[in-house]
Short mmCIF file of C-alpha atoms in Angstrom, two decimals:
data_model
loop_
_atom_site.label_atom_id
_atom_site.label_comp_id
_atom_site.label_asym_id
_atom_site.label_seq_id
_atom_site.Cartn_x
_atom_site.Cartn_y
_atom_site.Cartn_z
CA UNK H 1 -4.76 9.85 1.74
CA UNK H 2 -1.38 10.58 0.42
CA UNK H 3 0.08 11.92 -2.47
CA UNK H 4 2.34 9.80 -4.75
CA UNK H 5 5.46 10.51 -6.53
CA UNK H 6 6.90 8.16 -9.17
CA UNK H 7 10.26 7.54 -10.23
CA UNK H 8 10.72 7.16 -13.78
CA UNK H 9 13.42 7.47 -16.04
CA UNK H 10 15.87 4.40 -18.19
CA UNK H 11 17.30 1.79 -16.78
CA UNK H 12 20.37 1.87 -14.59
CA UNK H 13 20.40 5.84 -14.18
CA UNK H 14 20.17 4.48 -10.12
CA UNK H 15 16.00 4.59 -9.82
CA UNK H 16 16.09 2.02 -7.31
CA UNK H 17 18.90 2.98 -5.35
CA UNK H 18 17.24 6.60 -5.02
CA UNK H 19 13.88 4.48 -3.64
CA UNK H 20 15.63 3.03 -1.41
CA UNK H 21 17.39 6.00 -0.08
CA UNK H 22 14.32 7.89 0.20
CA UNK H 23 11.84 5.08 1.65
CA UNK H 24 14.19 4.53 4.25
CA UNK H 25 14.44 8.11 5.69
CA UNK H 26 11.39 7.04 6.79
CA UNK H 27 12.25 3.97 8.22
CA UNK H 28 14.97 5.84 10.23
CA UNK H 29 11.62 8.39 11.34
CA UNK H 30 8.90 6.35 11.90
CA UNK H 31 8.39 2.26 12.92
CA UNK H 32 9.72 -1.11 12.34
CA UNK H 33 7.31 -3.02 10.34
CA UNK H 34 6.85 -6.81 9.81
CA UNK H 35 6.24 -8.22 6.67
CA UNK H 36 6.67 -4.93 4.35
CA UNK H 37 9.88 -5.36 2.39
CA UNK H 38 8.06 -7.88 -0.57
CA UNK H 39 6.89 -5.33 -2.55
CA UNK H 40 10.18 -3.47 -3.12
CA UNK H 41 9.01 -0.81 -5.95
CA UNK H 42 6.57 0.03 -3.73
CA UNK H 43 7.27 2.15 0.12
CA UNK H 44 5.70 5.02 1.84
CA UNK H 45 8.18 7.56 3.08
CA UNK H 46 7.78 10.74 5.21
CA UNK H 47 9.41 14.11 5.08
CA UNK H 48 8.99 17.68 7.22
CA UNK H 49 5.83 15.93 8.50
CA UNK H 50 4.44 14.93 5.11
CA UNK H 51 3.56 11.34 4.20
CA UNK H 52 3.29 10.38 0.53
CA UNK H 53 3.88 6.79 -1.33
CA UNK H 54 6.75 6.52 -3.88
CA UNK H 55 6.70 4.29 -6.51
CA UNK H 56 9.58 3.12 -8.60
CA UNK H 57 8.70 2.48 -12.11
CA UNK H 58 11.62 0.40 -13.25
CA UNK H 59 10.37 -2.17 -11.12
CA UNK H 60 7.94 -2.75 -13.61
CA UNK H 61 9.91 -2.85 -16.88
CA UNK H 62 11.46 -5.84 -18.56
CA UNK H 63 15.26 -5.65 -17.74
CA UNK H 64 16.53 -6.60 -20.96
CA UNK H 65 19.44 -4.80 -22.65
CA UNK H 66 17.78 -3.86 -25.38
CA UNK H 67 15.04 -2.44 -23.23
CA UNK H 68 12.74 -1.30 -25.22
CA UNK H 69 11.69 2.46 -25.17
CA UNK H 70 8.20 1.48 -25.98
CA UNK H 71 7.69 0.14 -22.31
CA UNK H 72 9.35 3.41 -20.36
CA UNK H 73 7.19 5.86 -22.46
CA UNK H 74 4.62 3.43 -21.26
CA UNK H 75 5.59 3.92 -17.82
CA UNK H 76 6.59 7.97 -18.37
CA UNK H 77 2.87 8.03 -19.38
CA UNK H 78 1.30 6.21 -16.56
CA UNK H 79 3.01 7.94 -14.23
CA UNK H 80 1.55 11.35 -15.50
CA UNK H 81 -1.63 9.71 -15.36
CA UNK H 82 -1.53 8.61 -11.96
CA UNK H 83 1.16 10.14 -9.98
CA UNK H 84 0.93 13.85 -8.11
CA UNK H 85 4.87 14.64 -8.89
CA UNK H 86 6.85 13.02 -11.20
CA UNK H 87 10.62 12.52 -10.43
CA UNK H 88 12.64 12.29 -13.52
CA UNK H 89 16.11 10.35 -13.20
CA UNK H 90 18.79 11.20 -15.64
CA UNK H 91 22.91 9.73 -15.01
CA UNK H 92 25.69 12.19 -15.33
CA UNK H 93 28.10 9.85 -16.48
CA UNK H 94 26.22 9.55 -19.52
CA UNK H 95 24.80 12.91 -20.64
CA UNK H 96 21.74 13.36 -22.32
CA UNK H 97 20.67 10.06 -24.34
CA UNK H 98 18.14 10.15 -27.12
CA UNK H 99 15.95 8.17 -24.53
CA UNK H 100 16.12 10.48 -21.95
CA UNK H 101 15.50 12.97 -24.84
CA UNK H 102 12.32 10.77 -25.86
CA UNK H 103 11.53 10.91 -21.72
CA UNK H 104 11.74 14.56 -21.64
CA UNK H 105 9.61 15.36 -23.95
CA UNK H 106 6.89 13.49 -23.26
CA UNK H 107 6.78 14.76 -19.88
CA UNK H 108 7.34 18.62 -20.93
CA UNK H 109 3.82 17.90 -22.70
CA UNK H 110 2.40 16.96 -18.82
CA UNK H 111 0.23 19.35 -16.41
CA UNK H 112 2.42 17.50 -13.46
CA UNK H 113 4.92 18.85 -11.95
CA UNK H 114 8.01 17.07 -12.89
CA UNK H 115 11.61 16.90 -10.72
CA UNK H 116 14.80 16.64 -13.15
CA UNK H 117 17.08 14.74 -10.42
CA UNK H 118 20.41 14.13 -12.15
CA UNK H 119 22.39 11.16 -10.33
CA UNK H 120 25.66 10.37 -9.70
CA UNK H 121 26.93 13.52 -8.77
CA UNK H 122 29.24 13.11 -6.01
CA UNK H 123 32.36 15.81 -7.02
CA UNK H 124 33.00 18.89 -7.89
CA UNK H 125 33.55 18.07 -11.69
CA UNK H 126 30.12 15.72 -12.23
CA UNK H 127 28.54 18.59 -10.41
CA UNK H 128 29.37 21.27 -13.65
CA UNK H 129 28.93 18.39 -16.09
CA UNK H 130 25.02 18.14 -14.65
CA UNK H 131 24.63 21.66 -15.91
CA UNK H 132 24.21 19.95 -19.50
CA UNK H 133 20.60 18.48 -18.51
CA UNK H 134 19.10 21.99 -18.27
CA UNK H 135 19.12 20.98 -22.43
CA UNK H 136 16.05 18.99 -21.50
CA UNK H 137 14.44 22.14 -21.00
CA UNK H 138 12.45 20.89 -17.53
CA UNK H 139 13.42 23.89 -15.93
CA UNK H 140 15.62 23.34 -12.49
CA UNK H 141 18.17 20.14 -12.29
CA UNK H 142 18.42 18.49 -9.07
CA UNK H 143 22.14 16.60 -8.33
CA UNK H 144 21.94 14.07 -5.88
CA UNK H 145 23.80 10.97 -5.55
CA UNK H 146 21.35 8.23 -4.06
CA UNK H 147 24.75 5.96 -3.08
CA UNK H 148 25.53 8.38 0.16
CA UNK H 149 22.27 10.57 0.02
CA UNK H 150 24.03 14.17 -0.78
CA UNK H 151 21.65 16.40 -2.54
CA UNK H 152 18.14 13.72 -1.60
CA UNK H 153 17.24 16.38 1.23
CA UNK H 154 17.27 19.83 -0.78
CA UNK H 155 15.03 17.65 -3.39
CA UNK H 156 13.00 16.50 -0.76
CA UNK H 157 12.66 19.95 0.66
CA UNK H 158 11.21 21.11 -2.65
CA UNK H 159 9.18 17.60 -3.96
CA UNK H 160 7.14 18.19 -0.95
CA UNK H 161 6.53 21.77 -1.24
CA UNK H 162 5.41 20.81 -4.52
CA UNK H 163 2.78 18.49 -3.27
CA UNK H 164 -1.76 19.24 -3.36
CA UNK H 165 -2.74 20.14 -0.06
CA UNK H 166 -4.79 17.38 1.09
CA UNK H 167 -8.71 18.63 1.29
CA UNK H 168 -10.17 16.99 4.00
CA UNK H 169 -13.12 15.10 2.97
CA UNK H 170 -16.43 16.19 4.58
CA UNK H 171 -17.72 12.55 5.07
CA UNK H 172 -14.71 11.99 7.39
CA UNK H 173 -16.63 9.41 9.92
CA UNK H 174 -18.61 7.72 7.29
CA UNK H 175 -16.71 4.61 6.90
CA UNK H 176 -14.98 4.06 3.43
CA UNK H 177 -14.72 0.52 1.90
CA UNK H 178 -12.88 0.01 -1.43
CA UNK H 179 -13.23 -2.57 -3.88
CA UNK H 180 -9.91 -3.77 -4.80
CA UNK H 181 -7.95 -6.47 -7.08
CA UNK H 182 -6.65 -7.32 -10.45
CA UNK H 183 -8.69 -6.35 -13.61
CA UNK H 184 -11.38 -7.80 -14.90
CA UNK H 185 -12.49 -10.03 -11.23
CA UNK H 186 -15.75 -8.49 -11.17
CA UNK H 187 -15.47 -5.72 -9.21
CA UNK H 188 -17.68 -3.26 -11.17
CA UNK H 189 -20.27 -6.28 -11.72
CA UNK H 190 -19.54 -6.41 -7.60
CA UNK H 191 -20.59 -2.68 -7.35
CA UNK H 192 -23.49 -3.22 -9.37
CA UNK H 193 -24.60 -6.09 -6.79
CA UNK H 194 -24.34 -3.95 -4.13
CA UNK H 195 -25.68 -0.83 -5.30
CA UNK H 196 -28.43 -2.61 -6.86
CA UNK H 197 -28.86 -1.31 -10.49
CA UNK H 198 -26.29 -0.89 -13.43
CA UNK H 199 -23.91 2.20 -13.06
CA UNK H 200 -22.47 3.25 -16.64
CA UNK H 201 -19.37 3.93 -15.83
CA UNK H 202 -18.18 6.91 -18.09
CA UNK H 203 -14.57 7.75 -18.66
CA UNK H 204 -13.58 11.38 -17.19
CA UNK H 205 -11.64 14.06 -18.54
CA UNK H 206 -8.26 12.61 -19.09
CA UNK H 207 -5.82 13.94 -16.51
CA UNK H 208 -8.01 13.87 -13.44
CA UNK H 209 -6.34 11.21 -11.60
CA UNK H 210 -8.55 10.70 -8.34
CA UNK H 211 -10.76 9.04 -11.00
CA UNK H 212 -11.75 6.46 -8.64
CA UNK H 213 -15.94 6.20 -8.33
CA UNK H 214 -17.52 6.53 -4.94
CA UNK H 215 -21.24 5.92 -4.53
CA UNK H 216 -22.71 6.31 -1.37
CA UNK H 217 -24.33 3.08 0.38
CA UNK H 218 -27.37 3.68 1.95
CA UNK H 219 -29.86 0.89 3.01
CA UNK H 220 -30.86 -1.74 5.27
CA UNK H 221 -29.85 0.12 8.17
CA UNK H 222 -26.32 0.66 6.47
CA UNK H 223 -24.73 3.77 5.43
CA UNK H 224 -21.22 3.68 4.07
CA UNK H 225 -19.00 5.21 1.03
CA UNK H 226 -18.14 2.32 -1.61
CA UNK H 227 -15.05 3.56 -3.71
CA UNK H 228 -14.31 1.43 -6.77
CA UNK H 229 -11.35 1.63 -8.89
CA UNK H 230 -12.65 -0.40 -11.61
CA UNK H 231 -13.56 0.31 -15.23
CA UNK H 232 -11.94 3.18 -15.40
CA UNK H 233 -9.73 2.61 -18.57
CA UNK H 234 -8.86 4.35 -21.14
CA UNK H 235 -9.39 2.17 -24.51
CA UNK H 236 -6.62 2.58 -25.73
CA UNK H 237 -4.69 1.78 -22.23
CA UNK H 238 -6.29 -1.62 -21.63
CA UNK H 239 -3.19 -3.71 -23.12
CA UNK H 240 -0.43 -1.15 -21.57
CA UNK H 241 1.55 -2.33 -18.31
CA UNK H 242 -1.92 -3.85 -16.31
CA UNK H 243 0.19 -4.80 -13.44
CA UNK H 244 1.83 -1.64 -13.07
CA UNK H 245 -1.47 0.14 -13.82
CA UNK H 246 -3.19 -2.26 -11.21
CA UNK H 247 -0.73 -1.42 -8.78
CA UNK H 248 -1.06 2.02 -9.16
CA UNK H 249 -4.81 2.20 -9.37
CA UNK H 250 -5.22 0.13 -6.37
CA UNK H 251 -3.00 1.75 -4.44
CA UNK H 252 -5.02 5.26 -4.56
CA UNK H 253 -7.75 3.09 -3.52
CA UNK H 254 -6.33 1.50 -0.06
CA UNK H 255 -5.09 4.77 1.13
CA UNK H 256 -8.58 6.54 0.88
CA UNK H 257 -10.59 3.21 2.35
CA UNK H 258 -11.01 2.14 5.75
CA UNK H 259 -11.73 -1.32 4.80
CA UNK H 260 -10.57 -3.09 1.09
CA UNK H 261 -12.97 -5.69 -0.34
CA UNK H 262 -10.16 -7.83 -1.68
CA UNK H 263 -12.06 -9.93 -4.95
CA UNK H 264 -10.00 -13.00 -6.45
CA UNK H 265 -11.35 -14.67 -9.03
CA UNK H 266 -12.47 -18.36 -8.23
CA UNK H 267 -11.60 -19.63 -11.24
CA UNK H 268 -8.07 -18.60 -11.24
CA UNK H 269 -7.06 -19.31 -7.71
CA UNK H 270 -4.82 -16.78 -5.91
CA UNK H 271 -2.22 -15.37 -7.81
CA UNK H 272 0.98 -13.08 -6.98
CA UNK H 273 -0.59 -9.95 -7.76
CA UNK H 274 -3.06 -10.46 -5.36
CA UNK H 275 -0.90 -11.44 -3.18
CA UNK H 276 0.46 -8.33 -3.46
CA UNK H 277 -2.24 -6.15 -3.10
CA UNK H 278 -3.14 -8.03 0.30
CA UNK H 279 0.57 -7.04 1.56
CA UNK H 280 -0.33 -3.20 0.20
CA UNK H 281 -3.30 -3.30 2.32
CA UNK H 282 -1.35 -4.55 5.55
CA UNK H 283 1.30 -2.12 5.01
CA UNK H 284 -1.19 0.66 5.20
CA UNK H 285 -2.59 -0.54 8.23
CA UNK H 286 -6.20 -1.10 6.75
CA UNK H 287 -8.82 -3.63 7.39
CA UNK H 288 -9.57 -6.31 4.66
CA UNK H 289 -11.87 -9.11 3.27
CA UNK H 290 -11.22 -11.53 1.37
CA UNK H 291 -14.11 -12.02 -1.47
CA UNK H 292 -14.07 -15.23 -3.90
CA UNK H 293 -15.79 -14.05 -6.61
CA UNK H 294 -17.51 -16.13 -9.42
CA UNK H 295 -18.15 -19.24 -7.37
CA UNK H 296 -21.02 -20.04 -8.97
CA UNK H 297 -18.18 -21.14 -11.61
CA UNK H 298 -16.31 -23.55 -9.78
CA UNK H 299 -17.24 -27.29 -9.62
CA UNK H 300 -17.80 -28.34 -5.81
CA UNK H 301 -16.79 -30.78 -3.89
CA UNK H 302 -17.29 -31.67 -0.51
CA UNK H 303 -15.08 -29.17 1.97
CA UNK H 304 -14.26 -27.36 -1.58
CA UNK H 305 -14.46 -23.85 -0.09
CA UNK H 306 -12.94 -25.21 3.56
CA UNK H 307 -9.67 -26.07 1.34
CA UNK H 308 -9.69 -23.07 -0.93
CA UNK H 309 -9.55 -20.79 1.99
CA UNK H 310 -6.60 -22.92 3.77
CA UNK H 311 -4.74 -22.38 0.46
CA UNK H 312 -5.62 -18.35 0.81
CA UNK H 313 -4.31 -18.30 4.30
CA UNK H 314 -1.09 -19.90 3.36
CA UNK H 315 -0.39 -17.52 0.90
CA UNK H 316 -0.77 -14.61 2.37
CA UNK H 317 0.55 -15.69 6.25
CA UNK H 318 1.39 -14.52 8.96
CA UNK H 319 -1.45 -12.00 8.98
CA UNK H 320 -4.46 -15.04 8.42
CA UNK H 321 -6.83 -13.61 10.63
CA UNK H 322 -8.94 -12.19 7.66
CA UNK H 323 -12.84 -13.30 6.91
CA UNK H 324 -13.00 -15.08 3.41
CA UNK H 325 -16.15 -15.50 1.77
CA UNK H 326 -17.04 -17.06 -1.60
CA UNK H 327 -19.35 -14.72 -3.85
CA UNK H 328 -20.92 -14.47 -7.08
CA UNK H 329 -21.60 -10.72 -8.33
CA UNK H 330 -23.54 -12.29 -10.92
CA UNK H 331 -26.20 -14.53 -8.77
CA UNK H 332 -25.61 -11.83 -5.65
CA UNK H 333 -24.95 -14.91 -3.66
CA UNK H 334 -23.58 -13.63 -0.07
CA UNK H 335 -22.85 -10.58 -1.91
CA UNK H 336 -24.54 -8.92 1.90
CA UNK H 337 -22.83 -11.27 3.83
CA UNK H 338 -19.50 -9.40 2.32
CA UNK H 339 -20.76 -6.11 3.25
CA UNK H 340 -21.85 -6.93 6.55
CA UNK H 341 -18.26 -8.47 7.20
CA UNK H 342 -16.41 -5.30 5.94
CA UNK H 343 -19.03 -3.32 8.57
CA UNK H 344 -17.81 -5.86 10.98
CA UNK H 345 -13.88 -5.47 9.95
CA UNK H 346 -14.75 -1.33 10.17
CA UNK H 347 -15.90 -2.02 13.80
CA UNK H 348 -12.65 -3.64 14.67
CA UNK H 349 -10.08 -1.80 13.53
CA UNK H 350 -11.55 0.79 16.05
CA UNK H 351 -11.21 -0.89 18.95
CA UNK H 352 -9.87 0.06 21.90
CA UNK H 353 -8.99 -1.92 24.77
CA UNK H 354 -9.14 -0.25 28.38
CA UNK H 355 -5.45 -0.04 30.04
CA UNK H 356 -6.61 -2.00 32.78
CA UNK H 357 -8.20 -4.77 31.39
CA UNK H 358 -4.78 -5.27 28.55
CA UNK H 359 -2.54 -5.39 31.61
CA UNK H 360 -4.78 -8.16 33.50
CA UNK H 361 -4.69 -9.88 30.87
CA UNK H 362 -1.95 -9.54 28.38
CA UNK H 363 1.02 -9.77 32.22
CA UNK H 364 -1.02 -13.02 32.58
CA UNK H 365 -0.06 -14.12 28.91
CA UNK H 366 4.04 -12.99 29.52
CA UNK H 367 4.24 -14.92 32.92
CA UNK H 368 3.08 -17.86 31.06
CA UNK H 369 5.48 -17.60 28.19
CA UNK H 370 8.06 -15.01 28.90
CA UNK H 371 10.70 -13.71 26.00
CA UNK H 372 13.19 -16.05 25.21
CA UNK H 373 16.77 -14.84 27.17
CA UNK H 374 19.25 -13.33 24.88
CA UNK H 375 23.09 -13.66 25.67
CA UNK H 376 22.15 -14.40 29.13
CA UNK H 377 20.22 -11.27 29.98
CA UNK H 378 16.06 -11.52 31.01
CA UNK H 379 13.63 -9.48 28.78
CA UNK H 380 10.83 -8.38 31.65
CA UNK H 381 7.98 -6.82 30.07
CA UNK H 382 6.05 -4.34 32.40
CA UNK H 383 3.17 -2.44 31.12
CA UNK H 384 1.10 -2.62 27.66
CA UNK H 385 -1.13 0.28 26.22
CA UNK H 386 -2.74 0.52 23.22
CA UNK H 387 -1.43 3.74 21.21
CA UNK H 388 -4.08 6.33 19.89
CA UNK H 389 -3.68 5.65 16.56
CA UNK H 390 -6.18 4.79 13.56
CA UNK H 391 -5.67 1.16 13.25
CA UNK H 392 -4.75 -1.30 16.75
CA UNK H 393 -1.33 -0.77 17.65
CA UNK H 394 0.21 -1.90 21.62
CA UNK H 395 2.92 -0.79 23.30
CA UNK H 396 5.15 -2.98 25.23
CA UNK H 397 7.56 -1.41 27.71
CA UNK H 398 10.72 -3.55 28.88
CA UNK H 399 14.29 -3.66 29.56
CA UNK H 400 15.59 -4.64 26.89
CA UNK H 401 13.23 -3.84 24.01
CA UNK H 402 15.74 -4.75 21.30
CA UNK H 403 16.20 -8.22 22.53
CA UNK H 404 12.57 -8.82 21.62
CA UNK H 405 12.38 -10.89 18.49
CA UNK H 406 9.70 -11.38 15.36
CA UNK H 407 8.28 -14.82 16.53
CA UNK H 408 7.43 -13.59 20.04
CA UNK H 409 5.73 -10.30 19.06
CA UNK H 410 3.75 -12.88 16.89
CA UNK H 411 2.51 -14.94 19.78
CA UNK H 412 1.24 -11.58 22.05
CA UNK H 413 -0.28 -10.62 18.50
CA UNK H 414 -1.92 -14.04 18.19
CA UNK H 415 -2.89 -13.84 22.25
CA UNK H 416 -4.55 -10.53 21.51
CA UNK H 417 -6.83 -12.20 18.90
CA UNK H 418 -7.65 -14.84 21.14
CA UNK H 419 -8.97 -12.84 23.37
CA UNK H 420 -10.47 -9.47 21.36
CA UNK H 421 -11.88 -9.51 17.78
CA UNK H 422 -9.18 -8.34 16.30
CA UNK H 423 -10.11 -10.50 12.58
CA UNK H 424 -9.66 -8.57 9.71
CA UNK H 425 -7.16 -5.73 11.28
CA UNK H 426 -2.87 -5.74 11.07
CA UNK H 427 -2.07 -5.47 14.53
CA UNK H 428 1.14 -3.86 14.81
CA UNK H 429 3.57 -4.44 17.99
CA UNK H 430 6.17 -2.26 19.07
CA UNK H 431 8.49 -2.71 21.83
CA UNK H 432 9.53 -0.03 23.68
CA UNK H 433 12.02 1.36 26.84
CA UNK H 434 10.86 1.28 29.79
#
C-alpha cells in the first residue's frame, strides 16, 4: 500500500502544474497505461524506488475568484486527516498572503509532516525573495519551479525520506477485498450482511488515518480480510468536501485490497463519481465487482437488470469484462453470490498462463489479424510471456513496438479473455523490442 502526499495550498500558486511534473517522472520510469489520464487530480508517481499516490487538492475546490477560504481550510484539513506528507504550495511572485498565512497556521497545528515548496523560482533574484516564506514559520522552504522541473528532485529526495516505512502486514496471502463507493450506498449495512451481525462502528482517535475497518471473514469454507471504509466520519465532517473526502477515503482502500466490491446505489443509477472510483481501481491494477445495491427498491420490468448492466458497461468501457450483480444489504439477497464472485475475481487476477500454451495460441490469434502496417513498414510480433507481476500483464516482443497502436492491443486483450478467465482483472499490454 502506498503512502500519499497531497498538494494543497490557494489557487493559482501552480498546484497542478507541480502534479503534473511530478506524476509524470513516473511516467518517464515506469509504463504506458490506457485509460488513466480521466482522473487528473489524482496519479501515482515513483521516486528512488518508492511508490506513493499524490493528490492535488485544488482539483477539488470551486475555481471562483473570490474563492472562498472556507473551502481550502477545508481541504488544508482533510489533507492532514488523510494524507502521510503534506506539500504546502506558496508563489514567490506574491509573497506571503493572509491566506497562505490562514494555510500555515492551520497546518503548524498538524502531527504531519508538512513540505513548504515555494514556486516560481526560476532566477537568481526570486530565489532570495523565497527567503521571506521562512515567516510562515514551517521550518525549511523548498524553491522549485514546476514549469521546467528545477528544484522538484532535491524535494523529492527529501518528501520521500520523509515517508512511514511500510510494515508488512502479517496476513500477506489472505486475500483482501474492500468495500468501496460513494457515501451513504450501503456499504456498512453491506458489511453487516456479510459479517452477519451489527458492527458499531466507533469513531477512533482523531488523527489515525489508516482508520479503515477490517474484519476477518471466516465461514462457509471462506476465509478472507473485508476492509471497509465506511462510517467512519467525523460529525462534524459529514457536510465538508464528500467527494474529495470519498476520493480520498477510497483511495486508501483500493491500494490495500486485492479485490474492490464496487456498490452503486440502484436507485440512483451510475453516477460520475463512481465512475471514477472504477477508473481508480483499474489504474491500480486491482480486481473489481460491480454490486447494485438496494434492488429490492427498484420497480422491475422484464430484462430490467439485463439493461441496467448494458448501461454500467457503457459507462465505464473499454475495461467491461467485470461481473455485475444486483444486491440488497437489507434483504441479503445475493449478498453470497457477491462474495463468491470477488473469491472468483481473487482467483483470476492470479493467473498465470504457461509460455507455451500463450504462444500456441496467442501466434495463432496475430496470423489471423496481424498489426495494421504503419508508413509502409510490417509490425511482426514474435514471442508473448506473461510478466511476474501481481496483476496479468503480457509481453509482446516485435520490430517495431512503437508502431503498435491502442485499438490492436485491445483486440489481443479481448482474445486473451476469450480464451482464459480473465473477468474482473485490467489486463495490461505492453509492447516491447525484440
Amino acid at each position: 500500500m502506498s503512502n500519499i502526499i497531497a498538494i494543497v495550498g490557494r489557487p493559482n500558486v501552480g498546484k497542478s502544474t507541480l502534479f503534473n511534473r511530478l506524476t509524470q517522472t513516473r511516467d518517464a520510469i515506469i509504463h504506458e497505461s490506457s485509460g488513466v489520464t480521466r482522473d487528473r487530480h489524482y496519479g501515482k508517481a515513483y521516486w528512488n524506488g518508492v511508490d506513493f499516490s499524490l493528490i492535488d487538492t485544488g482539483g477539488y475546490v470551486v475555481n471562483s475568484d473570490d474563492i472562498f477560504e472556507e473551502e481550502i481550510r477545508k481541504q488544508a484539513v482533510l489533507a492532514m486527516d488523510e494524507a502521510d506528507v503534506i506539500l504546502f504550495v506558496v508563489d514567490v511572485l506574491s509573497g506571503i498572503t493572509d491566506l497562505d498565512d490562514a494555510v500555515a497556521d492551520l497546518l503548524r497545528r498538524s502531527d504531519k509532516k508538512v513540505f513548504l515548496v515555494v514556486n516560481k523560482v526560476d532566477n537568481a533574484d526570486r530565489m532570495f525573495d523565497a527567503n521571506e516564506f521562512y515567516g510562515l514559520g514551517l521550518g525549511d522552504i523548498y524553491p522549485v519551479s514546476s514549469i521546467n522541473g528545477s528544484g522538484t528532485g532535491d524535494l523529492l529526495d527529501k518528501v520521500v525520506e520523509a515517508l512511514p516505512k511500510k510494515t508488512e502486514e502479517e496476513e500477506e496471502n489472505i486475500p483482501k477485498f474492500a468495500i468501496v463507493g460513494r457515501p451513504n450506498v450501503g456499504k456498512s449495512s453491506l458489511i453487516n450482511a456479510f459479517v452477519g451481525e451489527e458492527r458499531n462502528i466507533v469513531t477512533p482517535i482523531s488523527g489515525t488515518t489508516r482508520d479503515t475497518i477490517h474484519t476477518r471473514y471466516k465461514k462457509f469454507g471462506h476465509d478472507f480480510i473485508l476492509v471497509d471504509t465506511a462510517g467512519l466520519r467525523k460529525k462534524g465532517k459529514v457536510t465538508e468536501n464528500i467527494e474529495f473526502y470519498s476520493v480520498m477515503r477510497s483511495i486508501r482502500a483500493i491500494e490495500s485490497a486485492d479485490v474492490c466490491l464496487l456498490l452503486i446505489d440502484a436507485t440512483r443509477g451510475i453516477e460520475g463519481q463512481d465512475v471514477n472510483i472504477f477508473h481508480l481501481i483499474e489504474k491500480n491494477r486491482k480486481g473489481v465487482v460491480i454490486l447494485v445495491n438496494k434492488w429490492d427498491l427498484v420497480d422491475k420490468e422484464a430484462n430490467s437488470s439485463k439493461r441496467y448492466a448494458e448501461v454500467i458497461r457503457e459507462k465505464i468501457a473499454p475495461f467491461t469484462d467485470v461481473p455485475i450483480i444486483f444486491t440488497s444489504a437489507l434483504t441479503k439477497q445475493r449478498v453470497f453470490k457477491a462474495l463468491e464472485a470477488a473469491v472468483e475475481v481473487y482467483e483470476n487476477k492470479k493467473r498465470r498462463v504457461p509460455t507455451s500454451k500463450l504462444n500456441e495460441y496467442m501466434l495463432d490469434v496475430i496470423e489471423v489479424n496481424n498489426p495494421p502496417a504503419v508508413k509502409g513498414k510490417y509490425i511482426r510480433i514474435k514471442y508473448v510471456t506473461q510478466l511476474p507481476t501481481s496483476s496479468p500483464q503480457f509481453a509482446f516482443y516485435c520490430n517495431l513496438p512503437q508502431y503498435v497502436k491502442e485499438p490492436y492491443k485491445r483486440y489481443l486483450e479481448n482474445k486473451l479473455r476469450e480464451k482464459y478467465n480473465f473477468t474482473g482483472v485490467p489486463v495490461q499490454i505492453y509492447m516491447r523490442k525484440k
